[in-house]
Short mmCIF file of C-alpha atoms in Angstrom, two decimals:
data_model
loop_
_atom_site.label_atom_id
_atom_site.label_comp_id
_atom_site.label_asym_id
_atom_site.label_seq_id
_atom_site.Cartn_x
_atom_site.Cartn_y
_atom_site.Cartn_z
CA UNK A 9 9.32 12.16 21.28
CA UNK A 10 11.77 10.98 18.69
CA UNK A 11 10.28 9.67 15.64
CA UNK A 12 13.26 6.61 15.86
CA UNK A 13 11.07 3.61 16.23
CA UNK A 14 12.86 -0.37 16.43
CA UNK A 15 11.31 -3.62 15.86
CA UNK A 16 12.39 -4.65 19.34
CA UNK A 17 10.24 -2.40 21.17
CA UNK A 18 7.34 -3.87 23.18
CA UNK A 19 5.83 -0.52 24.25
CA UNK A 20 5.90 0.93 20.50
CA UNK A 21 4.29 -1.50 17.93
CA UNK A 22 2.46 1.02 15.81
CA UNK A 23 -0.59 -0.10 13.20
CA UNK A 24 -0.41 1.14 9.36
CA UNK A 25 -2.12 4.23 10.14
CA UNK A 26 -0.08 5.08 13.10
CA UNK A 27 3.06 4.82 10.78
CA UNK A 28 1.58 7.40 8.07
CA UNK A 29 0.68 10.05 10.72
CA UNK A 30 4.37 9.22 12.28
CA UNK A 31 5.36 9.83 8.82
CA UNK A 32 3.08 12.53 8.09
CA UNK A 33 4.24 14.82 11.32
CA UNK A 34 8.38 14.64 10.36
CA UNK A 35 7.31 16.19 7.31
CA UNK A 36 6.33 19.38 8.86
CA UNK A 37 2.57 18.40 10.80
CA UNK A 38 4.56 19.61 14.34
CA UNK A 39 5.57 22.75 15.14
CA UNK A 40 8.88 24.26 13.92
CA UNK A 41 10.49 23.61 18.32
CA UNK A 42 9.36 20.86 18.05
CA UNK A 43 10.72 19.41 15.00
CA UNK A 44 13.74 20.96 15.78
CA UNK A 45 13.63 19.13 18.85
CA UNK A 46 13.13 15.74 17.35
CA UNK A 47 15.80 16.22 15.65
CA UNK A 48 18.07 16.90 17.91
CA UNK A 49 16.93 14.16 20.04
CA UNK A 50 17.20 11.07 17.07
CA UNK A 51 19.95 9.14 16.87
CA UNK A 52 21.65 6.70 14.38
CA UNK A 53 19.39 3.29 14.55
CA UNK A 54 22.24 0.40 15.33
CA UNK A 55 22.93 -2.01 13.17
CA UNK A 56 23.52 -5.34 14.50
CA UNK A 57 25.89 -6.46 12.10
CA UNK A 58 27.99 -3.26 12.79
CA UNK A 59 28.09 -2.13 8.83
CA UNK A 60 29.78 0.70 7.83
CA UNK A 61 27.69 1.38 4.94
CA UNK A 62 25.88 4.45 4.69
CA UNK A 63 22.39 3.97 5.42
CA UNK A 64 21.04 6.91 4.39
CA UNK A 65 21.94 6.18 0.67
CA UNK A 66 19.19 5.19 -1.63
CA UNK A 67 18.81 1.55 -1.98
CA UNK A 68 19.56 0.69 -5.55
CA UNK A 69 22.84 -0.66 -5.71
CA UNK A 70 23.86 1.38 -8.93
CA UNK A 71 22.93 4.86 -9.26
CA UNK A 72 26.09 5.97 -11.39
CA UNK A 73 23.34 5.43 -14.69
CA UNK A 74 23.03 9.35 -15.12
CA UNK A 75 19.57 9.75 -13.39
CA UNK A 76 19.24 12.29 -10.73
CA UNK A 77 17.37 11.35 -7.96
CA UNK A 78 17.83 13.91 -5.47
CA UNK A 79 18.03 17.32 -5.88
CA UNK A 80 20.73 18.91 -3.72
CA UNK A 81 21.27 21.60 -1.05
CA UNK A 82 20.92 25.09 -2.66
CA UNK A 83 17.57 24.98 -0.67
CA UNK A 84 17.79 26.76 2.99
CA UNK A 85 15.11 25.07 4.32
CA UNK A 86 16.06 21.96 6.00
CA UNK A 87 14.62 18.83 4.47
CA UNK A 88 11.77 16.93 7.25
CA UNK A 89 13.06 14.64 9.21
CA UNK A 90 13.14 10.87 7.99
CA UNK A 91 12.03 7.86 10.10
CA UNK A 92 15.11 5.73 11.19
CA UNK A 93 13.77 2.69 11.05
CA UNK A 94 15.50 -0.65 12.50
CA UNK A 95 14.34 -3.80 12.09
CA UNK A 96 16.58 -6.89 13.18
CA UNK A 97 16.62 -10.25 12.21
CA UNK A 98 14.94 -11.32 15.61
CA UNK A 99 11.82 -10.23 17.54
CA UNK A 100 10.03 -10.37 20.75
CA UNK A 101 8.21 -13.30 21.11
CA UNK A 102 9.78 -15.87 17.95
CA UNK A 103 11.74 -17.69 20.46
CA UNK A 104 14.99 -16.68 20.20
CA UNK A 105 15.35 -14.92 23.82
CA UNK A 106 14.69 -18.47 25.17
CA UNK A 107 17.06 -20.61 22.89
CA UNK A 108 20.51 -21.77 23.53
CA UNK A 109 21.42 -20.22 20.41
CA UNK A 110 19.51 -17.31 20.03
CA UNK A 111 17.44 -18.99 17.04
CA UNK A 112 14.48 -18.21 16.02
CA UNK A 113 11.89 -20.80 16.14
CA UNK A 114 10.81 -20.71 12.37
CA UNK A 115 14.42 -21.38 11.52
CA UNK A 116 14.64 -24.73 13.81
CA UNK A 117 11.38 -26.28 12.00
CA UNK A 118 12.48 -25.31 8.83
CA UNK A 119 15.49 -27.61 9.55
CA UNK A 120 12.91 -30.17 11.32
CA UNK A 121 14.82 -29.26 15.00
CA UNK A 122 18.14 -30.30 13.14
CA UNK A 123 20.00 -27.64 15.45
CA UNK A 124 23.49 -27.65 13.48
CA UNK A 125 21.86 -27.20 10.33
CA UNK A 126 19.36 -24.37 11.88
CA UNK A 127 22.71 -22.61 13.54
CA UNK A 128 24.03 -22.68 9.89
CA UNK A 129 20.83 -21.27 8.02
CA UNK A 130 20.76 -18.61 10.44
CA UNK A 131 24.18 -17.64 10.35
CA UNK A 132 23.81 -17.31 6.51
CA UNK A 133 20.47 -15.86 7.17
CA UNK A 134 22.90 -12.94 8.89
CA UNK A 135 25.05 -12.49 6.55
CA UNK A 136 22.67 -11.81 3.76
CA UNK A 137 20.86 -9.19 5.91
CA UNK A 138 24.52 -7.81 6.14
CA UNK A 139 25.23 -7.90 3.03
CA UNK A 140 21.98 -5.79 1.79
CA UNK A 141 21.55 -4.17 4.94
CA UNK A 142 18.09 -5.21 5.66
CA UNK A 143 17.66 -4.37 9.25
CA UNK A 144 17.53 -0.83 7.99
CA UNK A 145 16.07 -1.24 4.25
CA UNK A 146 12.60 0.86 5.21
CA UNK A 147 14.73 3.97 6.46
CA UNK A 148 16.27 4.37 2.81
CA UNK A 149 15.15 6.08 0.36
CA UNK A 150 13.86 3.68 -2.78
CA UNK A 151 13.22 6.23 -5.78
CA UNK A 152 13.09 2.78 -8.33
CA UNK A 153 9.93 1.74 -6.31
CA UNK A 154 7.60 2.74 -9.17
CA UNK A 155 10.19 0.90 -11.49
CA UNK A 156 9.93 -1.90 -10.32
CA UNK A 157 6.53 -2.21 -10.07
CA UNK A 158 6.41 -1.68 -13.41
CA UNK A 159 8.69 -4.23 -14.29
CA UNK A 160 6.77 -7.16 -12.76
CA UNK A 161 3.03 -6.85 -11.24
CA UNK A 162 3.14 -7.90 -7.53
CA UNK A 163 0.40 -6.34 -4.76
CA UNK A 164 -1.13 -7.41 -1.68
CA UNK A 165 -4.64 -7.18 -2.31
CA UNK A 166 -6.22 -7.57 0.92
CA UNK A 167 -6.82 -10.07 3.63
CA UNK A 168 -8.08 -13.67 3.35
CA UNK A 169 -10.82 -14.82 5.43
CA UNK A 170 -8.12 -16.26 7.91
CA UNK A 171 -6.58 -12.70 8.36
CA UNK A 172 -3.48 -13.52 6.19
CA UNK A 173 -2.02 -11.17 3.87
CA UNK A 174 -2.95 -11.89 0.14
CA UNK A 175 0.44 -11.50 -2.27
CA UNK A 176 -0.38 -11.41 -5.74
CA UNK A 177 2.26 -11.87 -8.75
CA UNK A 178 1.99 -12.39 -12.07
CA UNK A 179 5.78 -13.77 -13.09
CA UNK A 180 5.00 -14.21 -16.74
CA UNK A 181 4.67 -10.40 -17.00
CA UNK A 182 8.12 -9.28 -15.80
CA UNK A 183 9.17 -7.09 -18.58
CA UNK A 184 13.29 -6.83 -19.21
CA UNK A 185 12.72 -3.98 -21.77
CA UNK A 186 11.10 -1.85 -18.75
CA UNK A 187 14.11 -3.04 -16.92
CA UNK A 188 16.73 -1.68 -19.94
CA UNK A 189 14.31 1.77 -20.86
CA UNK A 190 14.82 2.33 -16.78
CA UNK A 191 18.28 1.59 -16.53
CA UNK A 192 17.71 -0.98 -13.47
CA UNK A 193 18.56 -4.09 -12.80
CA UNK A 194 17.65 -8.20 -11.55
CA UNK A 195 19.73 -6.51 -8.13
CA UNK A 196 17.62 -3.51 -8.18
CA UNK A 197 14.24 -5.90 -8.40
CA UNK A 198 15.28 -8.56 -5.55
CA UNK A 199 16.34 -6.18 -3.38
CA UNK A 200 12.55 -4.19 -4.20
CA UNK A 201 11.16 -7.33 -3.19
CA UNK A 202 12.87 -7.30 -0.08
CA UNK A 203 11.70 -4.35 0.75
CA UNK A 204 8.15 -5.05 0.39
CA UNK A 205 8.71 -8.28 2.48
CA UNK A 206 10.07 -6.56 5.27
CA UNK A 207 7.16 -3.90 5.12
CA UNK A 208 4.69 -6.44 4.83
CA UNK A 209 6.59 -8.53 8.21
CA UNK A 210 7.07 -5.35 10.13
CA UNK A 211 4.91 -2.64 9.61
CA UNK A 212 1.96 -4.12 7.76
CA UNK A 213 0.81 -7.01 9.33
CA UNK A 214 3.60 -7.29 12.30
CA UNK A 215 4.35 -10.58 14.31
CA UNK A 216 6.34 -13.35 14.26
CA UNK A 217 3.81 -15.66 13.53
CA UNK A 218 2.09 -13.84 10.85
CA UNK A 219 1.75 -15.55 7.40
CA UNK A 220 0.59 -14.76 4.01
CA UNK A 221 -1.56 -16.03 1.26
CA UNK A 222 0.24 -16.17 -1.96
CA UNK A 223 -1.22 -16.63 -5.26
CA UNK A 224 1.36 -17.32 -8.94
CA UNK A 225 -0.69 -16.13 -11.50
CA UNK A 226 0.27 -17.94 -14.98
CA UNK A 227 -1.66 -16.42 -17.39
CA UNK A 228 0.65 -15.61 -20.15
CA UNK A 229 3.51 -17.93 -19.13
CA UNK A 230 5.05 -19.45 -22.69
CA UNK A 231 7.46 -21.60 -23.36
CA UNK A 232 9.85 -18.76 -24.28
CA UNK A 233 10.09 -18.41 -20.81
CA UNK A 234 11.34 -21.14 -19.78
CA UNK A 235 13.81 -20.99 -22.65
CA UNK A 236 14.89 -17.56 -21.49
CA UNK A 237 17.95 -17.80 -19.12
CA UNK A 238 17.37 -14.57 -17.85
CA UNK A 239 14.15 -15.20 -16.85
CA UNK A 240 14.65 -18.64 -14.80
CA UNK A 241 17.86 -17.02 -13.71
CA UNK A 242 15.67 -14.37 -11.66
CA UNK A 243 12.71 -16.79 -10.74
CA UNK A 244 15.58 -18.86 -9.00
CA UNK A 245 17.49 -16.25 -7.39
CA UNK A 246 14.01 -14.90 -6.23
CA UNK A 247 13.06 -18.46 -5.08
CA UNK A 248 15.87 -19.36 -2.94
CA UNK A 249 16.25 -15.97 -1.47
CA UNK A 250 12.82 -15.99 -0.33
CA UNK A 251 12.69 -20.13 0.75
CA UNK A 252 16.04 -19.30 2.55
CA UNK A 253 15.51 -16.25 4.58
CA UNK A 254 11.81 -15.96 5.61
CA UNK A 255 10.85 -19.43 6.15
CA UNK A 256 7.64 -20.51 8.18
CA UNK A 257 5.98 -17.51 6.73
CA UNK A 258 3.50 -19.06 4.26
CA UNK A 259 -0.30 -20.42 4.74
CA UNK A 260 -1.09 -21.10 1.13
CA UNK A 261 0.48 -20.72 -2.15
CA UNK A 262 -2.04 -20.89 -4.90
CA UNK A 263 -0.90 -21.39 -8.62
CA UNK A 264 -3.79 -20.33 -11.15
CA UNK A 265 -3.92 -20.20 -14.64
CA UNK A 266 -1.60 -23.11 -15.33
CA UNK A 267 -1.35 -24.01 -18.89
CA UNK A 268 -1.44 -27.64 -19.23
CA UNK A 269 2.53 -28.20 -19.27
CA UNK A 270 2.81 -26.19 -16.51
CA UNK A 271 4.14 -29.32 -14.44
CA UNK A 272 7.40 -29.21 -17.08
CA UNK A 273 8.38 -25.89 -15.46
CA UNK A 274 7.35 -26.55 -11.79
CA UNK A 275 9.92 -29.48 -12.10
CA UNK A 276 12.72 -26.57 -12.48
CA UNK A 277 11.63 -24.66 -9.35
CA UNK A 278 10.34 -27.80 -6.82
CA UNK A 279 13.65 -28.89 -5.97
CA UNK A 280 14.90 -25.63 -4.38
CA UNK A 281 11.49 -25.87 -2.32
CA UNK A 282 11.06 -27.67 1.46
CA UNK A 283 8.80 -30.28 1.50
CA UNK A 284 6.41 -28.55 3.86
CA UNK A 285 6.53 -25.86 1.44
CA UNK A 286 5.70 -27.99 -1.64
CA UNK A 287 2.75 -29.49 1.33
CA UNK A 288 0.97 -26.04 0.85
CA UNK A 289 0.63 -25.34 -2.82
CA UNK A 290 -2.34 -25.76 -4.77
CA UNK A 291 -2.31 -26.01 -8.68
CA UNK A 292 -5.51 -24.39 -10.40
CA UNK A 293 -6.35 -24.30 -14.18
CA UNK A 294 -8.77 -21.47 -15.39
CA UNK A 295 -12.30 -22.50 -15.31
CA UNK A 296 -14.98 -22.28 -13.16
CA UNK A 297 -13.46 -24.82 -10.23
CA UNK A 298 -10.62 -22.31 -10.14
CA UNK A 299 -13.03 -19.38 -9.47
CA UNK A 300 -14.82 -21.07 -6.92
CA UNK A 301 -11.89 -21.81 -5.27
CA UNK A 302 -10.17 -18.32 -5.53
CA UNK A 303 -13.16 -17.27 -3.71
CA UNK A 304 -13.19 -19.85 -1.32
CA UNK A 305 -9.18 -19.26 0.16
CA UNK A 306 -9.63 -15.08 -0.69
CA UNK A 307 -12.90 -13.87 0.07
CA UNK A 308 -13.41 -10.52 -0.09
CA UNK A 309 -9.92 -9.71 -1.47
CA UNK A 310 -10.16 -11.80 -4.61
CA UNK A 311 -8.82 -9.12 -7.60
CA UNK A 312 -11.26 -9.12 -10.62
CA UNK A 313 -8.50 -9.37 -12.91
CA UNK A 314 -7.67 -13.07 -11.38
CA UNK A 315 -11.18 -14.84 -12.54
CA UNK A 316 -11.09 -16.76 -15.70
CA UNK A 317 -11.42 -15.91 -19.02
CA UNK A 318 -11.35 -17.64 -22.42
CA UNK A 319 -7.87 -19.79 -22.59
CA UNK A 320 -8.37 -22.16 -24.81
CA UNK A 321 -6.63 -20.46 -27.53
CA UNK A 322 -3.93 -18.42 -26.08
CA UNK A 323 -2.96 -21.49 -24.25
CA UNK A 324 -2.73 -23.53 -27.37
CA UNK A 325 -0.52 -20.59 -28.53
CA UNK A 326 1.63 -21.33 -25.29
CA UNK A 327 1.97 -25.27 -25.99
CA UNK A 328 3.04 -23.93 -29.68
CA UNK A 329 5.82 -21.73 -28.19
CA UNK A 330 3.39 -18.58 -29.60
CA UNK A 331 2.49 -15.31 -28.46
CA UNK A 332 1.83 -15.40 -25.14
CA UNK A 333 -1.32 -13.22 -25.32
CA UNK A 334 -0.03 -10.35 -22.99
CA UNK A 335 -0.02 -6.74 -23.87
CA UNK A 336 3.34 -4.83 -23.34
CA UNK A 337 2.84 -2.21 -24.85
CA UNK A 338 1.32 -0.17 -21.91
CA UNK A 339 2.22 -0.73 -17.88
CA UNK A 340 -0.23 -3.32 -16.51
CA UNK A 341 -1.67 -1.02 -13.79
CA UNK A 342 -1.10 3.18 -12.71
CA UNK A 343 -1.24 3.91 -9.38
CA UNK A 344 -3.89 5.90 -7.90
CA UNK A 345 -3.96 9.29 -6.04
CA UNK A 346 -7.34 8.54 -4.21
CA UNK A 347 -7.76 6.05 -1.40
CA UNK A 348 -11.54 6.58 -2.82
CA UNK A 349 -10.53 4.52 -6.05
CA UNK A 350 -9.03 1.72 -4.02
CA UNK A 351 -10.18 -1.60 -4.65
CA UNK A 352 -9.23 -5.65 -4.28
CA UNK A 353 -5.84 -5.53 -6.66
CA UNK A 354 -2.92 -4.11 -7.87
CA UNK A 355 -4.16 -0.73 -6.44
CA UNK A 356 -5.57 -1.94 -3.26
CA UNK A 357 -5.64 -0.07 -0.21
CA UNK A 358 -2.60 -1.78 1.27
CA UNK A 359 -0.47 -0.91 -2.14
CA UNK A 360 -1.84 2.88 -1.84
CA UNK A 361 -0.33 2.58 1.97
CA UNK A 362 3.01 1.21 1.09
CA UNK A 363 3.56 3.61 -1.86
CA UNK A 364 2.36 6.41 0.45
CA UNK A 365 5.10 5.24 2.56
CA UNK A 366 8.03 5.09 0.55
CA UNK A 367 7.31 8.41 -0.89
CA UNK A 368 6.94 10.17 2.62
CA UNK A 369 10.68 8.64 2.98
CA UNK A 370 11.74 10.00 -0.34
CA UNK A 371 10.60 13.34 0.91
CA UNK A 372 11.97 13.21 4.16
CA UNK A 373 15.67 12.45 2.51
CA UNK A 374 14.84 15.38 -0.02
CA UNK A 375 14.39 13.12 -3.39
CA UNK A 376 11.45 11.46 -5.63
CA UNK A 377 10.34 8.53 -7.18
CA UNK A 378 11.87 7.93 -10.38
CA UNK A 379 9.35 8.41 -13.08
CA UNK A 380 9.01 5.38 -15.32
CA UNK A 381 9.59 5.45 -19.21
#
């Protein structure tokens, strides 16, 4: 069988697992016929939006910045097989087979059933798949994944006890000096968290009416941040690519830590937000209340490193435009090796998955992560 797989499929709708041992057997777990076979067999994924990009190119959008990231043929043996991965903009079951229009139903209540203004978001909802050539994102190779992790700490950490995903970032941490030592980019971080988007939506938690808990962790935010235009430059950007193209797909967003003025910089962000959006997030302040809640909406998948600690002063720093009480000098987390050494966080079992994932890609294109400096 061809190791091709397409979101469109009803008969093939693998779990997690199923993915790494798909994964796991194009890098050399079958037998030499029949890899040969499956390779034969595979064809070029379609993309909907009939790009003539080359979608086997890695997919940071510079890599003329003198790192090598693949290491080319002098090898005979041929390279294992990658997965050609497809995933369009529409999918069994979210409503579009049934509409006039061929809209999906998340896109019609984000308009409130306005269906000229729904017609229009999802035409521009094309067009920016199109233009970063999402449908086929997760059958590229991404050797700035480690990067960009570094440059920002985001994870899923688990589950809450609805089943929803748990997405975890700490914004007040993103670090433009990893960005510079790295030679990447704001381009090279969006379209990261694209990626990790469409592997949560189509291979991690699958479904058109899946949704996600997120939680804004604010520890650290200053108000050097808000005067830094490169910062709010990239937290809108982020914002509106996220409110514009995957809309319907959050159950809570939780915002903990928040100094006192914290309301100052929501201001800058709530416009670009939907109403029902701005319905379904929750403002905390460290203490014990925010604890209790945090384990209330995350259960078992509450990270340690989320639970209050002593604010008082570094937040009085932060009113005082201060230090912000964060620790660059050293990455916030390593990943681990071990699914053993998994726990609730930034190396939770879902992040070891993911990261297994993109480097069983890398392999199967012949190329590595790029280390991080």
């Amino acid at each position: 069988a061809s190791a091709s797989a397409s979101a469109s499929s009803d008969l093939f709708n693998p779990t997690v697992s199923q993915w790494h041992e798909i994964i796991l057997e194009t890098r050399g777990g079958s037998s030499t016929a029949d890899a040969n076979a499956n390779a034969s067999d595979e064809e070029e994924p379609t993309n909907i939006h009939n790009s003539t990009s080359d979608d086997t190119s890695p997919i940071d959008n510079d890599n003329d910045n003198g790192i090598t990231t693949s290491t080319n043929t002098t090898n005979t043996t041929q390279p294992p097989t990658p997965l050609l991965l497809n995933f369009p903009a529409t999918t069994p079951n979210d409503g579009s087979q049934t509409d006039p229009d061929g809209l999906p139903t998340r896109f019609l209540q984000m308009k409130k059933h306005n269906r000229d203004e729904a017609k229009a978001a999802f035409a521009e909802h094309l067009q920016w798949r199109e233009r970063f050539r999402v449908d086929t994102l997760l059958s590229r190779p991404h050797p700035k994944y480690d990067v960009c992790k570094a440059m920002v700490p985001h994870y899923f950490s688990g589950r809450d006890p609805h089943d929803n995903v748990v997405f975890v970032q700490r914004p007040a941490m993103l670090d433009f000096e990893i960005m510079r030592r790295n030679n990447a980019t704001i381009e090279d971080l969006l379209l990261h968290y694209i990626y990790v988007i469409e592997y949560c939506w189509n291979i991690l938690d699958p479904g058109h009416d899946r949704i996600m808990t997120n939680v804004l962790d604010m520890r650290g935010i200053s108000f050097r941040n808000m005067r830094n235009q490169e910062y709010v430059g990239f937290g809108k950007r982020f914002v509106q690519m996220m409110s514009a193209n995957y809309p319907g797909r959050s159950y809570k967003t939780l915002i903990v830590n928040a100094p006192t003025w914290f309301h100052a910089l929501y201001k800058l962000f709530k416009p670009l937000l939907r109403e029902s959006t701005r319905q379904k997030i929750v403002i905390l302040k460290a203490g014990e209340q925010q604890d209790v809640a945090l384990k209330f909406y995350l259960g078992d998948s509450l990270p340690e490193d989320l639970l209050s600690g002593d604010f008082n002063t570094k937040e009085k720093k932060n009113e005082e435009g201060g230090d912000d009480g964060l620790d660059r000098s050293h990455r916030y987390f390593i990943p681990v090796d071990d699914e053993e050494l998994c726990a609730p966080g930034p190396n939770s079992l879902m992040e070891f998955h993911m990261r297994r994932f993109c480097i069983a890609q890398l392999h199967a294109h012949n190329t590595t992560l790029q280390e991080v400096i």
